[in-house]
Amino acid sequence: MTRRWALVAAAGMLALAGCSSDLPDEPSSGGSPSSDSPKSEFFDQAEYDRQLAFRNATPQGPNGKPWEQMLEPQMADTAKFAKPGGKYTLCFSNAAVNNPWRQVGFKTMQQEVKLHPEITDFVVLDAEAKDDKQVSDIQSLSGRNCSAIIISPNTTATLTPAVEQACGTGVPVIVFDRGVNTTCPVTFIHPIGGFAFGADGAEFLKEKVKPGGKILALRILPGVDVLEQRWAAANEIFGGTELDVVGVEFTDGDAAKTKSIVSDYIQREGKIDGVWMDAGATAVAAAEAFQDAGVDVPAIVGEDQQDFLRLWVDEGLNAIAPTYPTYQWRTPVVAAVKILKGEQVPKEWVLPQPRITSDNVREYVKQDMPPLHYAMCGCEGMPGYPGPWK
Amino acid sequence: MTWRPRLAEGTAPVLVVLLLLLVGLAIAGPAYDGPAGYLALLKRAAPLMILAIGQYFVIVSGGFDLSVGALVTAGVVIAARLIDGSESATTWVILVVLGFGLLVGLVNGLVTTKLLVPSFIVTLGMLLVLDGATFLWTGGAPRGALSTGFRTFGRGALDVPVLGEVPWSVLILLAILVAAALFMRSGTGRALVAVGDNDAAVRLSGGQVDRLRLLAFVLSGLLAAIAAILFGGFAGVSAQVGEGLEFRAITAVVLGGVLLGGGRGSVVAAAAGALSLEALFTLLNLLGVSGALESAVQGVIIIAAVAYAALGGGLRQRLRLWPKHRNSVQPVSS
Amino acid sequence: MSTLQENISPARQSAVRPAVRRRFTPVVIVYLALVTLLVVGSVLVGLRGEVLLDQAGILNILTRATALGVVAVGQTMVILTGSLDLSVAYLIGLTSLLAAETMAGRESMVLPGVLLALAVAAGVGLVNGLIITVLRANAFIATLGVALILRGYLENTYTGPAGDVPRGFQHLGYDRIGPVPVAALLMLAVVALAWWYLTRTRPGYHIYAVGGDTEVARLSGVPTRRVVITAHVLCSVAAGLTGIYLASRLGSGAPYVGTDAGYDLESIAAVVLGGTLLAGGRGGVVGTLGGVLILATLDTIFDDLEVDPFFKNVVRGVVLVTAVALYARRMMADRARRRFT
């Protein structure tokens, strides 16, 4: 019994020593830089129109360096973060490196850091795809002497309190890839977005497949906002055509499952005229299902992974590859240095989001790169290429 | 004609379930009105069935092997990096992958039997180590590419007289299944089941309990390596090819009426369990059951399967005993 | 009930003297390992010119230990009875959603949200327990089945994070006293409560009795079924508490917050790392707390040293197997001693 009282007393002492909360003050406003709220129907007409318009907009910024370009920027002043003299400690809370896209991106980011001698220290905490670990990670970075904190959130809604807390420490916070439901970061960097991605593929099929043609839509998972947007846009476009969407299936991103599903549809429908995908990781498996069934691969939507691009060129596929470019991993580092020098950055930094077509696919095929390498890394000109990416 | 197929104990229910599913497929999908559709199903199910056979050896001897999924991923990723698209490397890389499977099984078995760590923990540790080490070696994502020759086993077919084109994977599966069934009828096979049932008795009667357990893990590792070759062949290089396969293989074995904890069940039933699972997924897909509910259906079915296995035996016995009771013991009041 | 029991080969005699052996119980080993780890970690981190156990470091370790600690306490209860629970990860996701959705940003709904989440958790635990005892299904497969059912429900119902935790309740996740998070103190309270229950109450003794030998327990009048069901209900309630805590930390419920973190296998790993026998009957929550702290400290050291995330898994796997092998050796020595003296 005495021991328990001792504990209580100790707790009381600690309380006297300093009871504090890491919870930030009420957020300033409800406005959100992220393009949708987590529990929406996922289709948002205004955002859809905005993204589709972005595709044809001319970006500002240096030619041939899409990671430094920006679409319709509204510049924000960063003078208060200026920290002349260099010797920056750049901190990065990464959601995960658990897939090839994030691998390529992260390697590109590490090389980008090497390009800036002002950055003397680059601290990275990997959340291993765990929301609660990323919350702790951000908290832990707030306690270090970071000059700026870059955050690639694991999910949108759940990381919001942690990001607000990081903003509260007065260090400039940069968010990229996925957004959060707060305007507190200095800049939010992302390519045009999911609606544009989904629309690129769907419009291609609308053009290439004759009316009445059978379309199979393959999705990875339900419930991921970025992926839901892609499908919402495609669904919107298919709705306005004569195309017959015979199936919408979830593949879990598993190549074997993808191949099985496509085989089933070829058997069941007799003929499939077009394949839409919300992410290209399993596009090769889908194409192989047609090859194994002894039929021609129809019009197909992939992504910029090398294995797909090679198959495309070798087999002369009728294909398109919308991209979610990995060069966006360079931008946060560029932005951090700009902010710390007191230069203006866009409040919302929208990067161009190119697509690969039959006209330019050969430029992106790199025979010596790994099959799952993403071509749109913007890394070819970096010193040391291709070493770290191989 | 008094010949009756000798079915091992507990095989009948899963075969009935499988038959129902196959009939369901024939009704639900026009693709399943001929042998081609079923052959495609068998081709697809083959790697899982092989994994289930391997898992059966471990489970029936009283253990678990949670490392098979990670081993499949490791096998595919290792093969892709070593082959790197070169056709001439195919043969030795296949041997390396098989050897790696053997080695992993050997380590699992030795740690379980010599260091006395429960196999659940050993193979959980192995899962973590394999997962980490494989990608540490390749720098996070798979590298290299598989050769056409390597992929033939999972993707290609062989022209068999009479039958026509039969996928390689189906032929490999059949060979393994026959070998496994024969093995389980041999003295060693029966001893393996006995170890799971009561290892003290086996030990007292002079059986080599540790050696039998070790054998089970080695077989499981080897078969997982073969499954890796088929998975890699079927769908190519992918970082998550083996994800969740350990639980699916265990589910398949349980669906086949094999008792977790060992000592009961047949290897053919375990393989049939895997085929049923694959047929079930295909059927749910054909019926348009949303992917989200798929796992719920799977959950209900495996609980029902184990409950049937645990209670069903008692139920049958009661039904069989009932007439005798009626003759001998009259109800006092009715 | 000992579904995971693996009979182990006959004893080898140990040369170490009994007195020394007795002092090194698994609990002592765990905490010695923890201290060693902290010292080695401090040195390694210190070589980089940083400090492991500064305020931020302590906060980090304790925060990481909080969620896993509460689940692992529950998992200890079921493992002690010789059962186990693979459904906790999905249950954590479900309860975080139930709590956050019920609260929906209103301070007044905090209590109903918490109670609902706990009630549903208890219900799931009851179902687990009933399937295992009445349907006599193996715990591994029974709880795996329930996990799949929960997963189906989550996938079918939610498309991502949902609900909104009022800011007042978020203090649970963010407040601290010095370097000690309030939630970590609550986690310690849960550990203390479980310790008291297991070692000082009759139902607690029954848990050990059932895990040690179900038949003997039954014959000596222990209501074995009820004990197993109770353990499962307690385990699920602990998972529910974790879900509520995570909701307060994330500001909303998230369907995969438990599975992404792998709380099912990780909690089992923490329990056995803490010296509890996977087959049941031996161990306790004090060891589990040590196991949890070791895992949390490892994580923090890895982060400070910026270890490759893939390498972390290799280390975790090796640590887990090595620890259990050590305990097994010790136990064999114990048995040998009892047999030969």
mmCIF file with all atom_site columns, C-alpha atoms in Angstrom, chain A residues 58-62 68-73 75:
data_model
loop_
_atom_site.group_PDB
_atom_site.id
_atom_site.type_symbol
_atom_site.label_atom_id
_atom_site.label_alt_id
_atom_site.label_comp_id
_atom_site.label_asym_id
_atom_site.label_entity_id
_atom_site.label_seq_id
_atom_site.pdbx_PDB_ins_code
_atom_site.Cartn_x
_atom_site.Cartn_y
_atom_site.Cartn_z
_atom_site.occupancy
_atom_site.B_iso_or_equiv
_atom_site.pdbx_formal_charge
_atom_site.auth_seq_id
_atom_site.auth_comp_id
_atom_site.auth_asym_id
_atom_site.auth_atom_id
_atom_site.pdbx_PDB_model_num
ATOM 1  C CA . THR A 1 58 ? 1.245  26.562 -68.590 1.00 0.00 ? 58 THR A CA 1
ATOM 2  C CA . PRO A 1 59 ? 3.425  26.101 -65.540 1.00 0.00 ? 59 PRO A CA 1
ATOM 3  C CA . GLN A 1 60 ? 5.719  28.797 -64.220 1.00 0.00 ? 60 GLN A CA 1
ATOM 4  C CA . GLY A 1 61 ? 9.292  27.939 -63.508 1.00 0.00 ? 61 GLY A CA 1
ATOM 5  C CA . PRO A 1 62 ? 12.442 26.698 -65.190 1.00 0.00 ? 62 PRO A CA 1
ATOM 6  C CA . GLU A 1 68 ? 10.581 23.336 -59.736 1.00 0.00 ? 68 GLU A CA 1
ATOM 7  C CA . GLN A 1 69 ? 7.606  24.370 -61.822 1.00 0.00 ? 69 GLN A CA 1
ATOM 8  C CA . MET A 1 70 ? 4.296  25.490 -60.345 1.00 0.00 ? 70 MET A CA 1
ATOM 9  C CA . LEU A 1 71 ? 0.791  25.880 -61.649 1.00 0.00 ? 71 LEU A CA 1
ATOM 10 C CA . GLU A 1 72 ? -1.143 29.077 -60.910 1.00 0.00 ? 72 GLU A CA 1
ATOM 11 C CA . PRO A 1 73 ? 0.782  29.759 -57.708 1.00 0.00 ? 73 PRO A CA 1
ATOM 12 C CA . MET A 1 75 ? 2.900  33.068 -53.348 1.00 0.00 ? 75 MET A CA 1
#
